[in-house]
Coordinates of C-alpha atoms and ligand atoms in Angstrom, one line a residue:
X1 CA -9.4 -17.2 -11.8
X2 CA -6.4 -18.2 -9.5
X3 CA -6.7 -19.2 -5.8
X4 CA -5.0 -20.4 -2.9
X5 CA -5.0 -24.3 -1.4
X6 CA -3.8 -23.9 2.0
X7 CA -2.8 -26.9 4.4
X8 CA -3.6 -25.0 7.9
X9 CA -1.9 -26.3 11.3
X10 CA 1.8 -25.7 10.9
X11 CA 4.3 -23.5 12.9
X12 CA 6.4 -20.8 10.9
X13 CA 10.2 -21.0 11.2
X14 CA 13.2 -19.1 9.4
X15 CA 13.8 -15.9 7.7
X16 CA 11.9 -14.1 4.9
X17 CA 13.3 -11.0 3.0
X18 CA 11.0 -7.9 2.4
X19 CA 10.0 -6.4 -0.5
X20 CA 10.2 -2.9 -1.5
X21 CA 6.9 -0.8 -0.4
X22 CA 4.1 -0.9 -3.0
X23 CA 2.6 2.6 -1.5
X24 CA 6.4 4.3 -2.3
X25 CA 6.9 2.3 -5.9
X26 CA 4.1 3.7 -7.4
X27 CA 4.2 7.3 -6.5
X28 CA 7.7 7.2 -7.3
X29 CA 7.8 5.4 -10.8
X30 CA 4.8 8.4 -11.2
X31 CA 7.1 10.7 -10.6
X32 CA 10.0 9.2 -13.4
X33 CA 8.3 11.2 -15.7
X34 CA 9.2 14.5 -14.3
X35 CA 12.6 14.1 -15.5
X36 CA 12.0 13.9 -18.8
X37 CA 15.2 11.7 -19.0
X38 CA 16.4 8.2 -17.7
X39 CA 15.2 7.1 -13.6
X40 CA 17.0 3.9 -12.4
X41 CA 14.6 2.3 -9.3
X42 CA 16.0 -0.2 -7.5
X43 CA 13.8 -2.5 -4.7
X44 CA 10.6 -2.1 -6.9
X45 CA 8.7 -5.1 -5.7
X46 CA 7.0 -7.6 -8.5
X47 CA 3.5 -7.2 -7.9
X48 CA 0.6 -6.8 -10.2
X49 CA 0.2 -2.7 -9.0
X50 CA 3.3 -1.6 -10.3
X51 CA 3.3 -3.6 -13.4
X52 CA 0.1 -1.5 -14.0
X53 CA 1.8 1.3 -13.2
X54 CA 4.9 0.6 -16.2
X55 CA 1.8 -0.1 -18.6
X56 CA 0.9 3.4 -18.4
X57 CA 4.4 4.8 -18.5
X58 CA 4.5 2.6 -21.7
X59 CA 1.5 3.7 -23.0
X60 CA 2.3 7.7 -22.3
X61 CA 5.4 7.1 -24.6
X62 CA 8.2 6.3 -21.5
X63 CA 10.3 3.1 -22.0
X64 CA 10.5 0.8 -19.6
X65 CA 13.2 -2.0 -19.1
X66 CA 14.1 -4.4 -16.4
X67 CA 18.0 -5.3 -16.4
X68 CA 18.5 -7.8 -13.3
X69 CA 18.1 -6.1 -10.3
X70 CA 16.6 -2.8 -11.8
X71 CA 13.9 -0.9 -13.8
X72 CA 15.1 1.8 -16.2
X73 CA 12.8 4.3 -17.0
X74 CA 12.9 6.8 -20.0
X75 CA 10.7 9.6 -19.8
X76 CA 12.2 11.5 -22.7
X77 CA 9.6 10.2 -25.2
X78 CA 6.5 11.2 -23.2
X79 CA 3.6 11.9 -26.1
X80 CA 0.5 11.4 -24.4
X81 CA -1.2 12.7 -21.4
X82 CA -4.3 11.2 -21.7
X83 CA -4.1 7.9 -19.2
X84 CA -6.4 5.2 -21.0
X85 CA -9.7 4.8 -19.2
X86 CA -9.1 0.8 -18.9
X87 CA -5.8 1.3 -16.9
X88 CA -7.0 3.9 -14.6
X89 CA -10.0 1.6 -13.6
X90 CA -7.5 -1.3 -12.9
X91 CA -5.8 0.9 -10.1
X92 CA -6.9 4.0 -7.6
X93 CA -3.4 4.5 -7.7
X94 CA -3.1 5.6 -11.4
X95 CA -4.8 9.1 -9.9
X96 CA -1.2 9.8 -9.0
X97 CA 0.2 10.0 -12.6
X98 CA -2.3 12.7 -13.1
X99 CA -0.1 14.9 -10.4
X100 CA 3.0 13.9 -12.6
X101 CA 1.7 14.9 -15.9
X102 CA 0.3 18.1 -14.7
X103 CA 3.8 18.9 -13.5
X104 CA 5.5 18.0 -16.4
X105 CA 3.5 19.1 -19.0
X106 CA 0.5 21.3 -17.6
X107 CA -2.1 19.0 -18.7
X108 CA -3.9 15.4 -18.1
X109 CA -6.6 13.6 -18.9
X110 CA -7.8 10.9 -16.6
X111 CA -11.1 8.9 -15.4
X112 CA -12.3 8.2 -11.8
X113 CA -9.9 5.8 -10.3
X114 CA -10.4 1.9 -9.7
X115 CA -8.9 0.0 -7.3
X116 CA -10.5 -1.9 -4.1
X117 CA -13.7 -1.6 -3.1
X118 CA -12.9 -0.5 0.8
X119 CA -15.4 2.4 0.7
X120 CA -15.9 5.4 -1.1
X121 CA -12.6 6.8 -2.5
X122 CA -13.4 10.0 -3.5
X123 CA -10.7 11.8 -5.4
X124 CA -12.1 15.9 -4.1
X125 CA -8.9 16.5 -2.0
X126 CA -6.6 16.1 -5.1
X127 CA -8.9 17.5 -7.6
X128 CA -9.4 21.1 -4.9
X129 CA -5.5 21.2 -4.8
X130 CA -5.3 21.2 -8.5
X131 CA -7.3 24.3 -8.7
X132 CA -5.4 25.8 -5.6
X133 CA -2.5 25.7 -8.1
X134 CA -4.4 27.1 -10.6
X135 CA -5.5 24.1 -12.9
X136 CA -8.5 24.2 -14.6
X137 CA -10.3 21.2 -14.4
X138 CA -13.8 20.2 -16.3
X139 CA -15.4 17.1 -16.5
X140 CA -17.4 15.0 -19.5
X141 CA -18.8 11.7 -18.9
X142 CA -17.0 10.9 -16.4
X143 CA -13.5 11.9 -17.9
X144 CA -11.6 14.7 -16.0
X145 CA -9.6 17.1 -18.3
X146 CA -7.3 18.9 -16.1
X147 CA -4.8 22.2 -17.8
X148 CA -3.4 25.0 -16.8
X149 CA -0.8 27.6 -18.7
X150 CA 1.0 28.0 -15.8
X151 CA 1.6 26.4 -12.5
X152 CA 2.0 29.0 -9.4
X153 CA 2.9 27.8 -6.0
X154 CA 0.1 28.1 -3.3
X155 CA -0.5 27.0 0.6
X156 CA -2.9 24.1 0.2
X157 CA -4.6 23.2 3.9
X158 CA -6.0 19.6 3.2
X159 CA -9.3 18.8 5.2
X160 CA -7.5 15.3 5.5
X161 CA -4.3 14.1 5.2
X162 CA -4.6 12.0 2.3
X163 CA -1.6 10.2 1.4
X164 CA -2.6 10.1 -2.7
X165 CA -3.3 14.1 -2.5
X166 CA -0.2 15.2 -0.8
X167 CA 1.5 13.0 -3.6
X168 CA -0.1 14.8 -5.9
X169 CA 0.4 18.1 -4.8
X170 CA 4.1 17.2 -4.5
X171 CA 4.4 16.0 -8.0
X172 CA 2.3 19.3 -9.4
X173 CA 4.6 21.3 -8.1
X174 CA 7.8 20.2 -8.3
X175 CA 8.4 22.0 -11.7
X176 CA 6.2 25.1 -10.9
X177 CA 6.8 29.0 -10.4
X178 CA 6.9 29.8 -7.0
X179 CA 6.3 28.2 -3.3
X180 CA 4.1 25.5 -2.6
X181 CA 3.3 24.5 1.1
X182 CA 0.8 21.6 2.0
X183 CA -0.4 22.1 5.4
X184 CA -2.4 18.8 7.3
X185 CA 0.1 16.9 4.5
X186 CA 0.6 12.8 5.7
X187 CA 2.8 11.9 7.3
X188 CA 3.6 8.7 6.2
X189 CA 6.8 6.9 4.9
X190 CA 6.4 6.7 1.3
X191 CA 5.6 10.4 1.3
X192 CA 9.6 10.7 2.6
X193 CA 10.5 8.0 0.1
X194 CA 8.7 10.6 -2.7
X195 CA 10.4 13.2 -1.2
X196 CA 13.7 11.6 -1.1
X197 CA 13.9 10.2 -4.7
X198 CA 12.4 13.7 -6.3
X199 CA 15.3 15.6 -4.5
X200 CA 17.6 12.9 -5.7
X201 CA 16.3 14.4 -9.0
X202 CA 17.1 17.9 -8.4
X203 CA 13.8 18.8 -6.9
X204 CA 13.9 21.4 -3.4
X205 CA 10.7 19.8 -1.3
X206 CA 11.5 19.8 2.7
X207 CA 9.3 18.8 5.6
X208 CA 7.9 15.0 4.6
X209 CA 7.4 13.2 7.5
X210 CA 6.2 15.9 9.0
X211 CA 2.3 17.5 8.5
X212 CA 3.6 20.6 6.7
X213 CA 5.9 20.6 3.5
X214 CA 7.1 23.2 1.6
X215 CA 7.9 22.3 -2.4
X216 CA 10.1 25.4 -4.0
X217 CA 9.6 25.0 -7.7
X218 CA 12.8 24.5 -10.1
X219 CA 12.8 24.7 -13.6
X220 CA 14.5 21.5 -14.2
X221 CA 15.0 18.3 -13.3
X222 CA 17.9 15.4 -13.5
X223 CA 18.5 11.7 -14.2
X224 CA 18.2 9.5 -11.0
X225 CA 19.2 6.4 -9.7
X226 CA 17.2 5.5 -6.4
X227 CA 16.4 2.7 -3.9
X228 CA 12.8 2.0 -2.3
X229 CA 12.4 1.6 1.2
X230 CA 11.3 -1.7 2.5
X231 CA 7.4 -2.7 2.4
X232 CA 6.3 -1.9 6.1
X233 CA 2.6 -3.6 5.7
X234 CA 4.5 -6.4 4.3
X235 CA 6.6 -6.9 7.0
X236 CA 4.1 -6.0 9.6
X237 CA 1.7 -9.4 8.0
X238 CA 4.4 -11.7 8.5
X239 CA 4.5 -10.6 11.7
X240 CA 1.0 -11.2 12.0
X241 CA 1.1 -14.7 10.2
X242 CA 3.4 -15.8 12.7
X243 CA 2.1 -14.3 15.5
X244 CA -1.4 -16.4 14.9
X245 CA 0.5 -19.5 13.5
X246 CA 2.8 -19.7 16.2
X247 CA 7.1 -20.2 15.6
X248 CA 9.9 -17.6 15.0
X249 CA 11.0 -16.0 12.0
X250 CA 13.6 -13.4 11.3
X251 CA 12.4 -10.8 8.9
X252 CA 15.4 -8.9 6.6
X253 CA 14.9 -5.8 4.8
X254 CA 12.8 -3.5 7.5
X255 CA 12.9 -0.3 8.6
X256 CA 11.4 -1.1 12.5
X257 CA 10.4 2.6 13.0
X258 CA 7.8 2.7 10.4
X259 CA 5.7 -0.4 12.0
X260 CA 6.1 0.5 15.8
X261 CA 2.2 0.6 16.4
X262 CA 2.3 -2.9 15.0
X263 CA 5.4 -3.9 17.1
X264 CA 3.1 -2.2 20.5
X265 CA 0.5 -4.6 19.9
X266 CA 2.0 -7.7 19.2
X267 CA 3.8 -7.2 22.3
X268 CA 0.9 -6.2 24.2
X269 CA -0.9 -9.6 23.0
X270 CA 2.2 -11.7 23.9
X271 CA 4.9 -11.8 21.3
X272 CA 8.0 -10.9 22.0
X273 CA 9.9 -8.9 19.4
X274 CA 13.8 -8.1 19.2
X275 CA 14.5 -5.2 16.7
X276 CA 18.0 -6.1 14.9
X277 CA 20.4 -3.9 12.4
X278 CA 18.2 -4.1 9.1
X279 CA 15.5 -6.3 10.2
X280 CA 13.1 -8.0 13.0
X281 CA 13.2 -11.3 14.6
X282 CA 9.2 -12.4 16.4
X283 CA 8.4 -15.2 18.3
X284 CA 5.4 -16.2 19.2
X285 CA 3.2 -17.2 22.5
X286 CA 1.5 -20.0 23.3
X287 CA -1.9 -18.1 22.8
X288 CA -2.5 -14.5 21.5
X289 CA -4.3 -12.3 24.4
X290 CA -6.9 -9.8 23.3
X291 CA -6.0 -6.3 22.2
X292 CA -7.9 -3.5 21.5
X293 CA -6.8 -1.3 18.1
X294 CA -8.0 2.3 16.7
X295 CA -6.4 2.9 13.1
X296 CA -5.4 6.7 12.3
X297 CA -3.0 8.3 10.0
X298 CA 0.8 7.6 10.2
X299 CA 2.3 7.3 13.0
X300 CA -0.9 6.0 14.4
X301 CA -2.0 2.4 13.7
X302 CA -2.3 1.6 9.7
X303 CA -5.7 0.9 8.1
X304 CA -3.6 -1.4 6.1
X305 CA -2.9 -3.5 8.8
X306 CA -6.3 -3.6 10.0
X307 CA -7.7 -6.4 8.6
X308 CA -4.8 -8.3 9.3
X309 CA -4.4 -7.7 13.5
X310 CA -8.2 -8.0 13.3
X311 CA -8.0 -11.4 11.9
X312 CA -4.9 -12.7 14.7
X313 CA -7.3 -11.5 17.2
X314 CA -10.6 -13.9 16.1
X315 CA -8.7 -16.5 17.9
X316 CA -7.1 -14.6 21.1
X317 CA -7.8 -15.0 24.7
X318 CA -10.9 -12.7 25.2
X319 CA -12.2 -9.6 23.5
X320 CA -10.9 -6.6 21.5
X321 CA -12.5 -3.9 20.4
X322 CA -11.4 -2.7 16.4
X323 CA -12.1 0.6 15.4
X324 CA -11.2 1.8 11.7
X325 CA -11.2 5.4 11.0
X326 CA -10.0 5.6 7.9
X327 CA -12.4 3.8 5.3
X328 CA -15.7 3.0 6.0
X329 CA -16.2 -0.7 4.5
X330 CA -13.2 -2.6 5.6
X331 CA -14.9 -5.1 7.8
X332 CA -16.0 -7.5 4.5
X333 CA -12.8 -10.0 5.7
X334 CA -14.8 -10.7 8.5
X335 CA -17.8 -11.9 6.9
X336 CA -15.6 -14.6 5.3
X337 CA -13.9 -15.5 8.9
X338 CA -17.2 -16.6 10.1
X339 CA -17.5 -19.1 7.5
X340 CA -14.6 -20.3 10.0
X341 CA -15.8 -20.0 13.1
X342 CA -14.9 -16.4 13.6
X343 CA -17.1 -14.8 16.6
X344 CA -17.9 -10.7 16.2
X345 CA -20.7 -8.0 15.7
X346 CA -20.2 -4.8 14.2
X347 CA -21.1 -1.4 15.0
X348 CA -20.7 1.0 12.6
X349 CA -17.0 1.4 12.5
X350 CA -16.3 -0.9 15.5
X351 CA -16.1 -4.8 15.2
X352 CA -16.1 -6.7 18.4
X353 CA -14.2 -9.4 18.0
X354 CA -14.7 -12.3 20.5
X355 CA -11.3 -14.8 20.4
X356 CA -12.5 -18.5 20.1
X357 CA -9.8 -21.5 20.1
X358 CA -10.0 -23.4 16.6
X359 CA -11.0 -22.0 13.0
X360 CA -12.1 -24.6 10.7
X361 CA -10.7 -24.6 6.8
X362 CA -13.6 -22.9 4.8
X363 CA -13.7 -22.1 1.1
X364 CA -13.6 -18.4 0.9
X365 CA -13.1 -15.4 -0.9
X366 CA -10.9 -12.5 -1.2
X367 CA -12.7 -9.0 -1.8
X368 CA -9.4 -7.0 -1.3
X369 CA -6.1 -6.8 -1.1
X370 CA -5.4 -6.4 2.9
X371 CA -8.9 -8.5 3.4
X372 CA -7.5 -11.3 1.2
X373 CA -4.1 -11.8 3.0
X374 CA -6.2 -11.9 6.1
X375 CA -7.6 -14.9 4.7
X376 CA -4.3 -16.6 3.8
X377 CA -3.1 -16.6 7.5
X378 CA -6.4 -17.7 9.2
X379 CA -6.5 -20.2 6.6
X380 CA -2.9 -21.5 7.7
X381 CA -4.3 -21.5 11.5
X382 CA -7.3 -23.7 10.7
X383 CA -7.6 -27.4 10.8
X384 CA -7.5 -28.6 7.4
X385 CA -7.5 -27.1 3.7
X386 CA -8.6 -23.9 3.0
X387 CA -9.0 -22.3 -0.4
X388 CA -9.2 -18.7 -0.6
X389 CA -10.3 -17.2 -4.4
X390 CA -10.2 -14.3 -5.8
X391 CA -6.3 -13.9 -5.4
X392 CA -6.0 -11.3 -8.0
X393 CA -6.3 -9.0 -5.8
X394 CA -3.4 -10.3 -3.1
X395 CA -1.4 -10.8 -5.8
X396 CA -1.5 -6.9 -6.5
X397 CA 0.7 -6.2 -3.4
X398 CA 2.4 -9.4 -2.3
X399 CA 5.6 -10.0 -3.9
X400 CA 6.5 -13.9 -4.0
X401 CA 4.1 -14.8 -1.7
X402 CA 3.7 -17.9 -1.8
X403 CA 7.6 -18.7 -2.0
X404 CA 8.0 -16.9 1.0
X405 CA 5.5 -18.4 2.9
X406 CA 6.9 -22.1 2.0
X407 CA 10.0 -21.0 2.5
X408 CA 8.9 -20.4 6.4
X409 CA 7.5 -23.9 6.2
X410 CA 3.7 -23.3 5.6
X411 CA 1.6 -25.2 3.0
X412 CA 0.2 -23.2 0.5
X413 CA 0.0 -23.3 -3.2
X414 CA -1.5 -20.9 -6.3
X415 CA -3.9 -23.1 -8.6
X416 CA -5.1 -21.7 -12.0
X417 CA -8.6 -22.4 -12.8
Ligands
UD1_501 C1 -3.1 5.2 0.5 C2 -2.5 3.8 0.4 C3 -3.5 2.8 1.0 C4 -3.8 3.2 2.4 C5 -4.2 4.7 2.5 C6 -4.4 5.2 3.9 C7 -1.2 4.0 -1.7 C8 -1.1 3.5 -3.1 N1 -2.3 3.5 -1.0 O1 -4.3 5.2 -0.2 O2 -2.8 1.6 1.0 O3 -4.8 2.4 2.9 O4 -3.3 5.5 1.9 O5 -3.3 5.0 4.6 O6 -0.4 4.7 -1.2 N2 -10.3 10.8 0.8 C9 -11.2 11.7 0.5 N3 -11.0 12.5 -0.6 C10 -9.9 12.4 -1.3 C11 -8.9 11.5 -1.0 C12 -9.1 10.7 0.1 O7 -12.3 11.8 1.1 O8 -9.7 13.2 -2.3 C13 -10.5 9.9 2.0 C14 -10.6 8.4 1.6 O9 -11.9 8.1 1.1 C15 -10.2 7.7 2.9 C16 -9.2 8.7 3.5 O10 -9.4 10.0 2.9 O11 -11.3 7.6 3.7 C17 -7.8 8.2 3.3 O12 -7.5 8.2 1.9 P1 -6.0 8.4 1.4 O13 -5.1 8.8 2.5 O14 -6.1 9.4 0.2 O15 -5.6 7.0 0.8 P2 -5.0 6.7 -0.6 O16 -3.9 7.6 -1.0 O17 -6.1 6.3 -1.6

């Protein structure tokens, strides 16, 4: 089991490059095996979930190699579509290869999805657009066997916009007969990062970005060479780390569009923010002041970010008021921040969160990804040393982390038990 030591108490200063977005790298290296050739993917960050995600590639027959700044992918040798049952539990987001197999070869074979537990993650949306495509889809002991002869493009209305089931639909149907239109699709980068790599490929998909995209099937598909966008939850927790910690920092590699919510609020508690070409410079206030937040689909405030802002606010002047929409059991951080001296109550999907001056160094314990960072930086704002376990599951979507944080002059280091 590995955790962090953190020595809390010291100012951030300097500049941090972002890593490419997690949520875009796995959908994407999903969708190398349309090709049925060679993908070249630049930007992919080094984090656990998308070593997990080559593991399966290697294990469905695709080679996979790094060569410096790059992975290349060969899909050509795809001989399985059955994703092992131990990989799939790792990660929720192995559901997506099932969209990618289906396209390419009108069959897979997959069991329910791991990944954090932030709440029921049901997988209906994806598995009602499968049979809106005409898949046929049965289920024994908890395997789900999904096949179709034929693919034929449909207008799919999701109840929710569902970032994992508009990916899915998008990879079913890039190599199908026919039409496809999502309507209620997300919204969200990554889905115009999907978009834009599959067209590099030769697909015809317009409208990401927007809530209703149309996929016109092709019957084939090219090699590809393509760059990920920057990680936007990344760059909004540095912005967060610092924004608690206090100091400047200059962050490289961000597209400041996709984290405007998060620029709002940390000007409305105080920071001021200077958007520059390619990046984001922050400095900090003296003190934090309260501000309320609501998470909703893109372009609304991310869920992903949740945990994060709700943590920078435990020691702000007065009270805000956090309301998540999106899962229903992503409040556990919290828990943990009272070992600290956090002050809230919760209300069903509302925390109250009541800003205090000092958080003492606790031993706590990361029960998720966004949850565990959350730890990190109030453990680098309380007095003392802090040691935060369970980092497995940080280390699933933080590239470098602790480099980068050192690098900004915090204390922090990863010790092996
Ligand atoms: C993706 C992101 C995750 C982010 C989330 C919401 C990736 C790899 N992960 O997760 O970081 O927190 O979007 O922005 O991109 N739902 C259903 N039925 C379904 C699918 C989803 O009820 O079939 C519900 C979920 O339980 C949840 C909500 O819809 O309450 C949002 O889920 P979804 O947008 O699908 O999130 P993911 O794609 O899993």
């Amino acid at each position: 089991m590995a955790s962090y030591i953190i020595e809390g108490g010291r100012k951030l200063e300097g500049e941090v490059d972002i890593s490419g977005a997690k949520n875009s790298a796995l959908p994407i290296i999903a969708g190398t095996i349309l090709n049925g050739g060679i993908s070249k993917l630049y930007n992919v960050p080094n984090i656990h979930d998308t070593k997990m995600m080559f593991r399966i590639l290697e294990e469905l027959g695709c080679k996979v190699k790094k060569d410096k700044n790059k992975y290349i992918i060969d899909s050509s040798r795809l001989n399985s579509c059955d994703i092992p049952e131990d990989l799939m539990r790792e990660m929720r987001s192995s559901v997506i290869i099932a969209g990618a197999l289906i396209g390419k070869n009108r069959k897979a074979c997959f069991s329910c999805p791991g990944g954090c537990d932030i709440g029921s993650r049901p997988i209906d949306l994806h598995l009602k657009a499968f049979k809106e495509l005409g898949i046929n889809i049965s289920e024994d002991s908890g395997r789900i066997e999904c096949s179709a002869d034929n693919i034929n493009g449909s207008k799919i209305r999701l109840d929710f916009p569902s970032v994992g089931a508009t990916e899915n639909i998008i990879l079913s149907s890039v190599l199908a007969e026919g039409e496809t239109t999502i309507i209620n699709a997300a919204m969200e980068p990554e889905i115009v990062d999907l978009q834009n790599f599959l067209n590099r490929m030769g697909a015809k998909i317009a409208g990401a970005g927007s809530n209703v995209i149309v996929i016109n099937g092709v019957k084939k598909l090219k090699d590809v060479s393509y760059n990920i966008i920057p990680d936007r939850i990344e760059a909004g927790t540095f912005l967060c780390m610092t924004a608690m910690n206090g100091g400047e920092v200059k962050l490289n590699n961000v597209i400041s569009e996709h984290i405007e919510p998060v620029i709002q609020k940390l000007e409305d508690a105080g920071c001021k923010l200077n958007i520059i070409h390619n990046g984001i410079e922050l400095k900090a206030p003296k003190r934090l002041r309260a501000v309320d937040i609501k998470t909703m689909p893109y372009p609304g405030f991310p869920t992903d970010m949740q945990s994060i802002f709700g943590t920078i606010m435990t020691v702000a002047k007065g009270t805000s008021i956090v309301i998540e929409n999106i899962f229903e059991n992503r409040f556990k951080y919290l828990d943990e921040l009272s070992r600290m001296g956090a002050k809230y109550t919760i209300e069903g999907r509302t925390a109250i969160i009541k800003g205090v001056r000092k958080l003492n160094s606790a031993n706590v314990r990361a029960k998720d990804l966004r949850g565990g960072i959350s730890l990190v930086i109030a453990g680098m704002y309380a007095n003392g040393k802090t040691k935060v376990d369970n980092i497995e599951y940080i280390l699933r979507g933080y590239d470098n982390l602790d480099n980068k944080i050192r690098s900004l002059g915090g204390r922090i280091h990863l010790y092996n038990e």
